[in-house]
Amino acid sequence: MEIRTWPDYAENALGFDPGEAILARASASETIFRDGFDISLPLFHKEHPEKGGAAPAATANPFPAPKRHLLAFKGKRYVHGIGSETRNSLWHLHDGNNLILVTTCRHGKSWKDLRDERCDEDNKEYDKFDYEQLLANSTFCLVARGRRLGSYRFLEALAAGCVPVLLSNGWRLPFDERIDWRRAVIWADERLLLQVPELVRSVPPERILALRQQTQLLWEQYFSSIEKIVFTTIELLFERILAHRSSRRRDALIWNASPGALGTLASYGDSRAHFPVAVVVPPAPSAPTPPPIPLPMPSVPSTAPPPTPGETFTALLYVQATSPALHKLLANIASSEFCEKVVLVWDSERAAPTLKTLARMAGDVRDPLPVIVIDATTHYPGEGVSARWQPLWAIPTAAVFSLDGDAPLLAEELDFAFRVWQHFPERIVGYPARNHFWDEAKGAWGYSSRWGGAYSMVLPGAALVHRAALALYASAAPALRLAVRRARNCEDILLNCLVAHTTRRPPLKLAQRRRYKPAHHRYRSSWSDPEHFVQRQSCLNTFASAWGYMPLVRSILRLDPILFKDPVSTLRKKYRKMELLTS
């Protein structure tokens, strides 16, 4: 692969024979670009962020957009050498108010010797306007060819949410093999320069809004850092290889809608069961696993047909010690209307509970509920707390109800949570909420478990999550997983960060429950250890540093059952037992 930004339009003159190499270059020309083989890169400044990604400059997309200028451009024009005649003609369109198109020939060591009759006037008008202000206050931003077919103005316009208007005939736009630029830019013709004002005036407000929104999405997903540009290039190549091997390719919609191609696996599935991303299920451990056992379910008459796989959940329990709370939780799971299977991950040096013990439930047996017990210390040594989400091979459903073994949830709470999750399968939906904040004194991110009006995390000790999110956790960057192993903590924070980074949506908190741990423990809980919160704050800052930004998104939304806590007849309420909770 050869990466090239040479300004000479004679692009065949590389100085060497590339042979059969893929050419990945900025400012690629249509005349010599090989479709499906070469890759067009964006042209970016040396100050472009290396990793993480700069946030979009546009913080809102009002409709209609109250912009001061309709069209803007501020840049160099070239009076000698290779350059664009287009920029030398922009002064014809400049009116100083609605159309701001200013250029300067004040660059290079010999500009005074080579200046033309317009240089002084152009330079004077150029100095009247601030470039950043023009970007922020213009609906359209002109991207005109200069020394190259491409221009730095292109990425600058995307970042600002200013709709690019392209004046560069023959330019192959970056990653256009998969990115549909018709949804984000306006094409103009260099030969019809005087028609550009009428062209942008003809764009209706509805399309302007759609174009602005798309510029923000594309900037954030693919262009906001050098790291993302590199990853996007690799993703294109990887997708080509997969298509060559299996004749399958992700739909272009994946590239042009959130969370983008970098946030979805290449083996994407279109069905809702695989929403929002595909799942690569790890193989079952080589060591033998105990056979499933039936967990008795209460005898409840039902005339409804058996739920389909998309209408049930798997309860994934992480257990470190047996307790009465575990037996009570299993009984409530058995009473759930939607639970299809129980997977219990046992993480303790003590012997795992016997299947007979787990099956000792009150109530008549009607239908068997399969239960699997997996010894994490045997099957997933060294994983630590991350072992709780390893056995995806044992989970048949898209919905995974992640539970700590002592989570005191009622069957009604389980069912209500699942019904909500069905409407928001891309989010973490559950009960215990936490928040992050910026500690100005320490200059670092802080972690808070205080009960308040906002939250940014829902802990998967009692929450539903799509199994695809657990697959993303399994394939997370090694540095992130290493931080969790070293701390023996923070796997729940990392999962929240991964989901927020992928979807750019906050989790969803349910009902009023504050506490999701029993009031009394027979064993010491990490929640009572002050060092526990210090570790979690350290993890937050490690994760934010790894991404280059804080991925968590805050919310003030809480979802309650209809008529919840309202003074009406209890017969009108579906989740009556939830009203008795006081914690």
Coordinates of C-alpha atoms in Angstrom, one line a residue:
M1 CA 0.0 0.0 0.0
E2 CA 1.3 3.4 -0.9
I3 CA 0.0 6.5 1.0
R4 CA 0.5 9.6 -1.1
T5 CA -0.6 13.3 -1.0
W6 CA 1.6 14.6 -3.8
P7 CA 0.0 17.7 -5.3
D8 CA 1.0 17.1 -8.9
Y9 CA -2.0 16.2 -11.1
A10 CA 0.3 13.8 -13.1
E11 CA -0.6 11.1 -10.6
N12 CA 1.0 8.3 -12.7
A13 CA 4.4 9.9 -12.0
L14 CA 5.0 8.1 -8.7
G15 CA 8.7 7.7 -9.3
F16 CA 8.5 3.9 -9.0
D17 CA 6.5 1.0 -10.4
P18 CA 3.7 0.1 -7.9
G19 CA 3.1 -3.2 -9.6
E20 CA -0.1 -4.7 -8.3
A21 CA -0.1 -2.8 -5.0
I22 CA -3.2 -1.1 -3.8
L23 CA -2.7 2.7 -3.9
A24 CA -4.2 4.5 -0.9
R25 CA -3.9 8.2 -1.5
A26 CA -5.4 11.5 -0.7
S27 CA -6.8 13.7 -3.6
A28 CA -7.3 10.7 -5.8
S29 CA -8.3 11.4 -9.4
E30 CA -11.2 9.6 -11.2
T31 CA -9.0 9.2 -14.3
I32 CA -6.6 6.7 -12.8
F33 CA -8.5 5.4 -9.8
R34 CA -9.1 1.7 -10.0
D35 CA -12.6 0.9 -8.6
G36 CA -12.8 -1.8 -6.0
F37 CA -9.0 -1.8 -5.7
D38 CA -7.5 1.6 -4.8
I39 CA -8.6 3.6 -1.7
S40 CA -9.2 7.3 -1.6
L41 CA -8.1 8.9 1.7
P42 CA -9.0 12.3 3.1
L43 CA -6.5 15.1 3.2
F44 CA -5.9 16.2 6.8
H45 CA -3.7 18.7 8.7
K46 CA -0.6 17.7 10.7
E47 CA -2.5 18.9 13.8
H48 CA -5.3 16.4 13.2
P49 CA -6.0 14.4 16.4
E50 CA -4.0 11.1 16.4
K51 CA -6.5 9.0 18.3
G52 CA -9.9 9.0 20.0
G53 CA -11.5 11.7 17.9
A54 CA -12.4 15.4 18.0
A55 CA -16.0 16.0 18.9
P56 CA -18.2 17.6 16.2
A57 CA -18.1 21.4 16.4
A58 CA -21.9 21.6 15.9
T59 CA -23.7 20.9 19.2
A60 CA -27.2 21.2 17.8
N61 CA -29.1 21.0 14.5
P62 CA -31.9 23.5 14.7
F63 CA -34.6 23.6 12.0
P64 CA -34.5 25.8 10.1
A65 CA -30.8 26.5 10.6
P66 CA -30.4 30.2 11.7
K67 CA -27.1 30.8 9.9
R68 CA -25.8 34.3 9.1
H69 CA -24.1 33.3 5.8
L70 CA -25.4 31.1 3.1
L71 CA -22.1 30.1 1.5
A72 CA -18.5 30.7 2.7
F73 CA -14.9 30.1 1.7
K74 CA -11.7 31.5 3.0
G75 CA -8.4 30.2 1.7
K76 CA -5.4 30.7 -0.6
R77 CA -5.4 31.3 -4.3
Y78 CA -2.5 30.6 -6.5
V79 CA -1.1 33.1 -9.0
H80 CA 1.7 30.8 -10.2
G81 CA 2.5 27.1 -10.5
I82 CA 0.0 24.3 -10.1
G83 CA -3.3 25.6 -8.8
S84 CA -6.9 26.1 -9.4
E85 CA -8.4 28.7 -11.7
T86 CA -11.6 28.3 -9.8
R87 CA -10.2 30.0 -6.7
N88 CA -9.0 32.9 -8.7
S89 CA -12.6 33.5 -9.9
L90 CA -14.4 33.4 -6.5
W91 CA -14.3 37.1 -6.0
H92 CA -17.0 37.4 -8.6
L93 CA -19.5 35.7 -6.2
H94 CA -18.4 37.5 -3.0
D95 CA -21.0 40.0 -1.7
G96 CA -19.6 40.5 1.9
N97 CA -22.8 39.3 3.6
N98 CA -24.7 36.3 2.3
L99 CA -21.9 35.0 0.2
I100 CA -18.5 35.2 1.8
L101 CA -15.8 33.9 -0.7
V102 CA -12.5 35.5 0.2
T103 CA -9.0 34.5 -0.9
T104 CA -5.4 35.6 -0.4
C105 CA -2.3 35.3 -2.5
R106 CA -0.2 36.2 0.6
H107 CA 1.7 32.9 0.9
G108 CA 5.1 31.7 -0.1
K109 CA 8.3 33.6 -0.1
S110 CA 7.9 35.2 -3.5
W111 CA 4.3 36.2 -3.4
K112 CA 5.0 40.0 -3.5
D113 CA 7.1 39.5 -6.7
L114 CA 4.4 37.4 -8.4
R115 CA 1.2 39.1 -7.2
D116 CA -1.4 40.3 -9.7
E117 CA -3.6 43.4 -9.7
R118 CA -6.2 41.9 -7.4
C119 CA -3.9 40.7 -4.6
D120 CA -4.0 43.9 -2.4
E121 CA -7.8 44.1 -2.6
D122 CA -8.2 40.4 -2.0
N123 CA -5.9 40.4 1.0
K124 CA -7.7 43.3 2.6
E125 CA -11.1 41.6 2.2
Y126 CA -9.6 38.3 3.4
D127 CA -8.5 39.9 6.7
K128 CA -12.1 41.0 7.5
F129 CA -13.3 37.5 8.3
D130 CA -12.4 34.9 10.9
Y131 CA -12.3 31.4 9.5
E132 CA -13.7 29.6 12.5
Q133 CA -16.5 32.0 12.7
L134 CA -17.3 31.5 9.1
L135 CA -17.5 27.7 9.6
A136 CA -19.8 28.1 12.5
N137 CA -22.1 30.7 10.9
S138 CA -22.5 29.3 7.4
T139 CA -25.0 26.9 6.0
F140 CA -22.8 25.8 3.1
C141 CA -19.0 25.7 2.9
L142 CA -17.2 25.7 -0.5
V143 CA -14.6 23.1 -1.0
A144 CA -12.6 24.2 -4.0
R145 CA -9.6 22.5 -5.5
G146 CA -6.3 24.1 -4.9
R147 CA -2.8 22.6 -5.3
R148 CA -4.6 19.2 -5.1
L149 CA -8.0 17.9 -6.1
G150 CA -8.8 17.5 -2.4
S151 CA -8.6 20.2 0.2
Y152 CA -8.2 20.6 4.0
R153 CA -11.5 22.5 3.8
F154 CA -13.4 19.2 3.3
L155 CA -12.8 17.7 6.8
E156 CA -13.0 21.2 8.4
A157 CA -16.5 21.6 6.9
L158 CA -17.6 18.1 8.1
A159 CA -16.4 18.8 11.6
A160 CA -18.3 22.1 11.7
G161 CA -21.5 20.7 10.4
C162 CA -21.3 23.0 7.4
V163 CA -22.5 21.3 4.3
P164 CA -19.6 20.9 1.8
V165 CA -20.2 22.2 -1.7
L166 CA -17.6 20.6 -3.9
L167 CA -15.8 22.4 -6.7
S168 CA -13.3 19.9 -7.8
N169 CA -14.2 18.0 -11.0
G170 CA -12.8 14.5 -11.1
W171 CA -12.0 14.2 -7.4
R172 CA -12.6 10.7 -5.9
L173 CA -14.1 11.4 -2.4
P174 CA -12.6 9.6 0.6
F175 CA -13.9 6.0 1.1
D176 CA -16.6 6.5 -1.4
E177 CA -16.6 2.8 -2.1
R178 CA -18.9 2.4 0.9
I179 CA -19.8 6.0 2.1
D180 CA -22.7 7.5 0.2
W181 CA -21.6 11.1 -0.1
R182 CA -24.9 12.1 -1.8
R183 CA -26.3 12.2 1.8
A184 CA -23.8 14.7 3.1
V185 CA -22.4 17.0 0.3
I186 CA -23.5 19.1 -2.7
W187 CA -21.7 18.7 -6.0
A188 CA -21.1 21.7 -8.2
D189 CA -19.3 22.0 -11.5
E190 CA -16.2 24.1 -11.8
R191 CA -17.2 25.1 -15.3
L192 CA -20.5 26.6 -14.0
L193 CA -19.1 28.6 -11.1
L194 CA -21.6 31.5 -11.5
Q195 CA -24.5 29.0 -10.9
V196 CA -23.3 28.0 -7.5
P197 CA -25.3 30.6 -5.5
E198 CA -28.5 29.6 -7.3
L199 CA -27.6 25.9 -6.7
V200 CA -27.4 26.3 -2.9
R201 CA -30.4 28.5 -2.7
S202 CA -32.5 25.8 -4.3
V203 CA -31.7 23.2 -1.5
P204 CA -34.9 23.0 0.7
P205 CA -34.5 23.3 4.5
E206 CA -35.5 19.7 5.1
R207 CA -32.6 18.5 3.0
I208 CA -30.2 20.9 4.6
L209 CA -31.0 19.5 8.0
A210 CA -30.5 15.9 6.7
L211 CA -27.2 16.9 5.1
R212 CA -25.9 18.6 8.3
Q213 CA -26.9 15.6 10.4
Q214 CA -25.0 13.2 8.0
T215 CA -21.9 15.4 8.1
Q216 CA -21.8 15.0 11.9
L217 CA -22.2 11.2 11.7
L218 CA -19.5 10.7 9.1
W219 CA -17.1 13.0 10.8
E220 CA -17.5 11.3 14.2
Q221 CA -17.4 7.7 12.8
Y222 CA -14.6 7.8 10.2
F223 CA -12.7 11.1 10.1
S224 CA -12.3 12.6 13.6
S225 CA -8.8 11.2 14.2
I226 CA -6.0 9.6 12.3
E227 CA -6.7 6.4 14.2
K228 CA -10.2 6.3 12.8
I229 CA -9.0 7.0 9.2
V230 CA -6.6 4.1 9.5
F231 CA -9.2 1.8 11.0
T232 CA -11.7 2.8 8.2
T233 CA -9.1 1.9 5.6
I234 CA -8.4 -1.4 7.2
E235 CA -12.2 -2.1 7.5
L236 CA -12.6 -1.5 3.8
L237 CA -9.8 -4.0 3.0
F238 CA -11.2 -6.5 5.5
E239 CA -14.7 -6.3 4.1
R240 CA -13.3 -6.9 0.6
I241 CA -11.5 -10.1 1.8
L242 CA -14.7 -11.4 3.4
A243 CA -16.7 -10.6 0.3
H244 CA -14.2 -12.5 -1.8
R245 CA -14.3 -15.5 0.5
S246 CA -18.0 -15.8 1.1
S247 CA -19.6 -13.6 -1.6
R248 CA -21.3 -11.7 1.2
R249 CA -21.1 -8.1 2.0
R250 CA -22.7 -5.8 4.6
D251 CA -25.3 -3.5 3.3
A252 CA -24.1 0.0 2.6
L253 CA -26.6 1.2 5.2
I254 CA -24.2 0.0 7.9
W255 CA -21.6 2.4 6.7
N256 CA -24.0 5.4 6.4
A257 CA -26.0 5.1 9.6
S258 CA -25.1 5.0 13.3
P259 CA -23.1 3.3 14.8
G260 CA -21.2 2.9 11.5
A261 CA -19.0 0.2 10.1
L262 CA -16.4 0.5 12.8
G263 CA -19.1 -0.2 15.5
T264 CA -20.5 -3.3 13.8
L265 CA -18.9 -6.6 13.1
A266 CA -18.2 -7.6 9.5
S267 CA -20.4 -10.6 9.8
Y268 CA -23.4 -8.4 10.4
G269 CA -26.9 -9.9 10.4
D270 CA -30.0 -8.1 9.2
S271 CA -32.6 -9.7 11.5
R272 CA -33.8 -8.0 14.6
A273 CA -32.5 -11.0 16.6
H274 CA -29.0 -9.8 15.8
F275 CA -29.6 -6.1 16.4
P276 CA -27.6 -3.9 16.7
V277 CA -24.5 -5.9 15.7
A278 CA -23.7 -9.5 14.8
V279 CA -22.4 -11.9 17.4
V280 CA -19.3 -14.0 17.1
V281 CA -20.0 -16.7 19.6
P282 CA -16.8 -18.2 21.2
P283 CA -16.6 -22.0 21.2
A284 CA -17.6 -23.9 24.3
P285 CA -14.8 -24.7 26.7
S286 CA -12.9 -27.9 26.1
A287 CA -13.5 -29.1 29.6
P288 CA -16.7 -31.0 30.1
T289 CA -19.7 -29.0 31.4
P290 CA -22.5 -30.4 33.6
P291 CA -25.6 -31.3 31.7
P292 CA -28.6 -28.9 31.9
I293 CA -31.1 -29.7 34.6
P294 CA -34.7 -28.7 34.8
L295 CA -35.6 -25.9 37.1
P296 CA -39.2 -26.3 38.2
M297 CA -41.6 -23.6 37.1
P298 CA -44.8 -22.7 38.9
S299 CA -48.0 -24.3 37.4
V300 CA -49.6 -21.3 35.7
P301 CA -52.3 -22.0 33.2
S302 CA -51.6 -20.4 29.8
T303 CA -53.4 -20.4 26.5
A304 CA -50.7 -18.3 24.8
P305 CA -48.4 -20.0 22.2
P306 CA -44.8 -20.7 23.3
P307 CA -42.7 -17.6 23.0
T308 CA -40.3 -17.4 20.0
P309 CA -36.6 -17.0 20.6
G310 CA -36.9 -13.3 20.1
E311 CA -39.5 -13.1 22.9
T312 CA -37.5 -14.7 25.7
F313 CA -34.3 -14.0 27.7
T314 CA -31.5 -16.0 29.2
A315 CA -30.7 -15.3 32.8
L316 CA -26.9 -15.1 33.2
L317 CA -26.0 -15.3 36.9
Y318 CA -22.5 -14.5 38.2
V319 CA -22.2 -16.2 41.6
Q320 CA -19.3 -16.2 44.1
A321 CA -21.0 -17.7 47.1
T322 CA -24.2 -19.6 47.8
S323 CA -26.8 -17.8 50.0
P324 CA -30.5 -17.7 50.7
A325 CA -30.6 -14.7 48.3
L326 CA -29.4 -17.0 45.4
H327 CA -32.2 -19.5 46.0
K328 CA -34.8 -16.7 46.2
L329 CA -33.5 -15.2 43.0
L330 CA -33.7 -18.6 41.2
A331 CA -37.2 -19.0 42.4
N332 CA -38.2 -15.6 41.0
I333 CA -36.5 -16.4 37.7
A334 CA -38.5 -19.7 37.6
S335 CA -41.6 -17.6 38.0
S336 CA -40.7 -15.3 35.2
E337 CA -43.0 -15.3 32.2
F338 CA -40.1 -14.8 29.7
C339 CA -37.1 -16.7 30.9
E340 CA -35.9 -19.5 28.6
K341 CA -32.7 -20.7 30.2
V342 CA -30.5 -20.1 33.2
V343 CA -26.7 -20.0 32.9
L344 CA -24.9 -19.8 36.3
V345 CA -21.2 -18.8 36.2
W346 CA -19.6 -20.0 39.4
D347 CA -16.5 -18.0 40.3
S348 CA -15.1 -19.3 43.6
E349 CA -12.5 -21.7 44.9
R350 CA -15.3 -23.5 46.8
A351 CA -17.2 -26.3 45.2
A352 CA -20.1 -25.2 43.0
P353 CA -23.6 -25.8 44.3
T354 CA -25.1 -29.1 43.3
L355 CA -27.8 -29.2 40.7
K356 CA -30.1 -30.8 43.2
T357 CA -29.7 -27.8 45.5
L358 CA -30.5 -25.4 42.7
A359 CA -33.6 -27.4 41.7
R360 CA -35.0 -27.5 45.2
M361 CA -37.8 -24.9 44.6
A362 CA -41.2 -24.5 46.0
G363 CA -44.2 -24.9 43.8
D364 CA -45.5 -27.5 41.4
V365 CA -43.4 -28.5 38.3
R366 CA -45.0 -27.6 35.0
D367 CA -42.4 -26.9 32.4
P368 CA -38.6 -27.5 32.8
L369 CA -36.4 -24.5 32.8
P370 CA -32.9 -25.6 31.7
V371 CA -30.0 -24.6 34.0
I372 CA -26.3 -24.9 33.3
V373 CA -23.6 -24.4 35.9
I374 CA -20.2 -23.3 34.6
D375 CA -17.1 -23.3 36.8
A376 CA -15.3 -20.1 35.8
T377 CA -12.1 -21.0 37.6
T378 CA -11.8 -24.2 35.5
H379 CA -13.1 -23.1 32.1
Y380 CA -11.9 -19.4 32.1
P381 CA -8.8 -19.2 34.3
G382 CA -7.2 -15.8 34.4
E383 CA -10.3 -14.0 33.2
G384 CA -11.3 -12.8 36.6
V385 CA -14.6 -10.9 36.7
S386 CA -14.7 -10.9 32.9
A387 CA -15.5 -14.6 33.1
R388 CA -19.2 -13.7 33.8
W389 CA -19.8 -12.9 30.2
Q390 CA -17.7 -15.6 28.5
P391 CA -20.2 -18.5 28.0
L392 CA -22.0 -16.9 25.0
W393 CA -22.0 -20.4 23.5
A394 CA -24.6 -21.4 26.1
I395 CA -26.9 -18.5 25.5
P396 CA -29.6 -19.1 22.8
T397 CA -31.4 -15.8 23.0
A398 CA -30.6 -12.2 21.9
A399 CA -31.7 -10.9 25.3
V400 CA -29.3 -11.6 28.3
F401 CA -30.4 -10.7 31.8
S402 CA -27.1 -10.3 33.6
L403 CA -27.6 -10.8 37.3
D404 CA -25.4 -11.0 40.4
G405 CA -26.2 -14.1 42.4
D406 CA -27.7 -12.1 45.2
A407 CA -29.7 -9.6 43.2
P408 CA -33.1 -9.3 45.0
L409 CA -35.3 -8.9 42.0
L410 CA -38.9 -10.0 41.8
A411 CA -40.3 -11.9 38.9
E412 CA -42.3 -8.8 38.1
E413 CA -39.2 -6.7 37.9
L414 CA -37.6 -9.3 35.6
D415 CA -40.6 -9.3 33.3
F416 CA -41.0 -5.6 33.2
A417 CA -37.4 -5.0 32.4
F418 CA -37.5 -7.4 29.5
R419 CA -40.6 -5.8 28.1
V420 CA -38.8 -2.4 28.2
W421 CA -35.6 -3.9 26.7
Q422 CA -37.6 -5.2 23.7
H423 CA -38.2 -1.6 22.7
F424 CA -34.6 -0.6 23.3
P425 CA -32.5 -3.7 22.4
E426 CA -29.4 -1.6 21.7
R427 CA -29.2 -0.3 25.3
I428 CA -28.4 -1.6 28.7
V429 CA -31.7 -1.7 30.6
G430 CA -31.9 -2.3 34.3
Y431 CA -32.1 -1.1 37.9
P432 CA -28.9 -0.1 39.6
A433 CA -27.7 3.3 38.2
R434 CA -24.4 5.1 38.6
N435 CA -22.9 8.3 37.3
H436 CA -19.6 9.8 36.3
F437 CA -18.5 13.4 36.7
W438 CA -15.5 15.6 36.0
D439 CA -13.5 16.4 39.2
E440 CA -12.1 19.8 38.6
A441 CA -9.8 19.6 41.6
K442 CA -8.2 16.4 40.5
G443 CA -8.4 17.1 36.8
A444 CA -9.8 13.6 36.3
W445 CA -13.1 11.7 35.9
G446 CA -14.9 10.7 39.1
Y447 CA -17.3 7.8 39.8
S448 CA -20.4 8.3 41.9
S449 CA -23.0 5.9 43.4
R450 CA -25.1 8.6 44.9
W451 CA -28.8 8.7 44.3
G452 CA -29.4 11.6 42.1
G453 CA -31.4 13.0 39.1
A454 CA -28.9 11.9 36.4
Y455 CA -27.0 8.7 35.6
S456 CA -24.7 7.4 32.9
M457 CA -24.3 3.8 33.8
V458 CA -26.7 0.9 34.6
L459 CA -24.8 -1.8 36.3
P460 CA -25.2 -5.3 34.7
G461 CA -25.6 -6.8 38.2
A462 CA -29.3 -6.5 37.4
A463 CA -29.8 -5.4 33.8
L464 CA -30.7 -6.7 30.4
V465 CA -28.1 -6.4 27.6
H466 CA -28.0 -7.7 24.0
R467 CA -25.7 -10.7 23.6
A468 CA -24.0 -8.8 20.8
A469 CA -22.7 -6.3 23.4
L470 CA -21.2 -9.1 25.4
A471 CA -19.5 -10.3 22.2
L472 CA -18.1 -6.8 21.8
Y473 CA -16.7 -7.0 25.3
A474 CA -15.0 -10.3 24.4
S475 CA -13.3 -8.6 21.5
A476 CA -12.5 -5.4 23.2
A477 CA -9.0 -3.9 23.0
P478 CA -6.5 -5.9 25.1
A479 CA -5.5 -2.8 27.1
L480 CA -9.1 -2.4 28.3
R481 CA -9.4 -6.0 29.3
L482 CA -6.1 -5.9 31.0
A483 CA -7.2 -3.0 33.1
V484 CA -10.2 -5.0 34.3
R485 CA -8.0 -8.0 35.1
R486 CA -5.5 -6.0 37.1
A487 CA -8.2 -4.2 39.1
R488 CA -10.4 -7.3 39.5
N489 CA -13.1 -4.8 39.0
C490 CA -14.8 -2.5 36.5
E491 CA -16.1 -5.1 34.0
D492 CA -19.5 -3.4 34.4
I493 CA -18.1 0.0 33.7
L494 CA -16.2 -1.2 30.6
L495 CA -19.4 -2.8 29.3
N496 CA -21.3 0.5 29.7
C497 CA -18.5 2.3 27.9
L498 CA -18.5 -0.1 25.0
V499 CA -22.2 0.1 24.5
A500 CA -22.2 3.9 24.8
H501 CA -19.3 4.2 22.4
T502 CA -21.0 1.9 19.9
T503 CA -24.6 3.4 20.0
R504 CA -23.9 6.9 21.3
R505 CA -27.0 6.4 23.6
P506 CA -27.3 6.3 27.3
P507 CA -28.6 3.3 29.3
L508 CA -32.1 3.1 30.7
K509 CA -32.9 3.0 34.4
L510 CA -36.1 1.3 35.5
A511 CA -38.4 2.0 38.5
Q512 CA -37.4 3.6 41.8
R513 CA -35.3 0.8 43.3
R514 CA -32.2 2.2 44.9
R515 CA -30.6 -0.9 46.3
Y516 CA -30.1 -4.1 44.4
K517 CA -28.1 -5.9 47.1
P518 CA -29.6 -7.6 50.2
A519 CA -29.4 -5.5 53.3
H520 CA -27.2 -8.1 55.1
H521 CA -24.4 -10.3 53.8
R522 CA -22.7 -13.3 55.4
Y523 CA -19.6 -12.6 53.4
R524 CA -17.7 -9.4 52.9
S525 CA -18.8 -7.4 49.8
S526 CA -16.4 -5.3 47.7
W527 CA -19.0 -2.5 47.9
S528 CA -18.1 -1.9 51.5
D529 CA -14.4 -1.4 50.6
P530 CA -13.3 2.2 50.1
E531 CA -10.6 0.9 47.7
H532 CA -13.3 -0.4 45.5
F533 CA -14.4 3.1 44.5
V534 CA -10.8 4.3 44.0
Q535 CA -10.3 1.4 41.6
R536 CA -13.4 2.3 39.7
Q537 CA -12.4 6.0 39.3
S538 CA -9.0 4.8 38.0
C539 CA -10.8 2.5 35.5
L540 CA -12.9 5.4 34.2
N541 CA -9.9 7.5 33.5
T542 CA -8.1 4.5 31.9
F543 CA -11.0 3.8 29.6
A544 CA -11.4 7.5 28.7
S545 CA -7.7 7.7 27.9
A546 CA -7.9 4.6 25.7
W547 CA -10.7 6.0 23.6
G548 CA -9.4 9.6 23.6
Y549 CA -12.7 10.8 25.0
M550 CA -15.3 9.9 27.6
P551 CA -17.8 7.6 25.9
L552 CA -20.5 7.5 28.6
V553 CA -23.7 9.5 27.9
R554 CA -25.8 10.9 30.7
S555 CA -29.6 10.6 31.0
I556 CA -32.3 11.8 33.4
L557 CA -34.9 9.4 32.1
R558 CA -36.5 6.7 34.3
L559 CA -39.1 4.2 33.0
D560 CA -41.8 3.0 35.4
P561 CA -44.8 0.7 34.8
I562 CA -48.0 2.4 33.8
L563 CA -50.0 3.5 36.9
F564 CA -46.9 2.7 39.0
K565 CA -47.3 4.3 42.5
D566 CA -50.5 5.9 41.5
P567 CA -53.4 5.8 44.0
V568 CA -55.7 3.7 41.9
S569 CA -57.1 0.2 42.3
T570 CA -54.4 -2.4 42.4
L571 CA -56.6 -4.5 40.0
R572 CA -55.7 -2.0 37.3
K573 CA -51.9 -2.5 37.7
K574 CA -49.9 -5.2 36.0
Y575 CA -46.9 -5.1 38.3
R576 CA -48.5 -4.8 41.7
K577 CA -45.8 -6.5 43.7
M578 CA -43.3 -3.8 42.6
E579 CA -45.2 -1.3 44.6
L580 CA -44.3 -3.0 47.9
L581 CA -40.6 -2.3 47.4
T582 CA -39.1 0.4 49.6
S583 CA -35.5 0.3 48.6

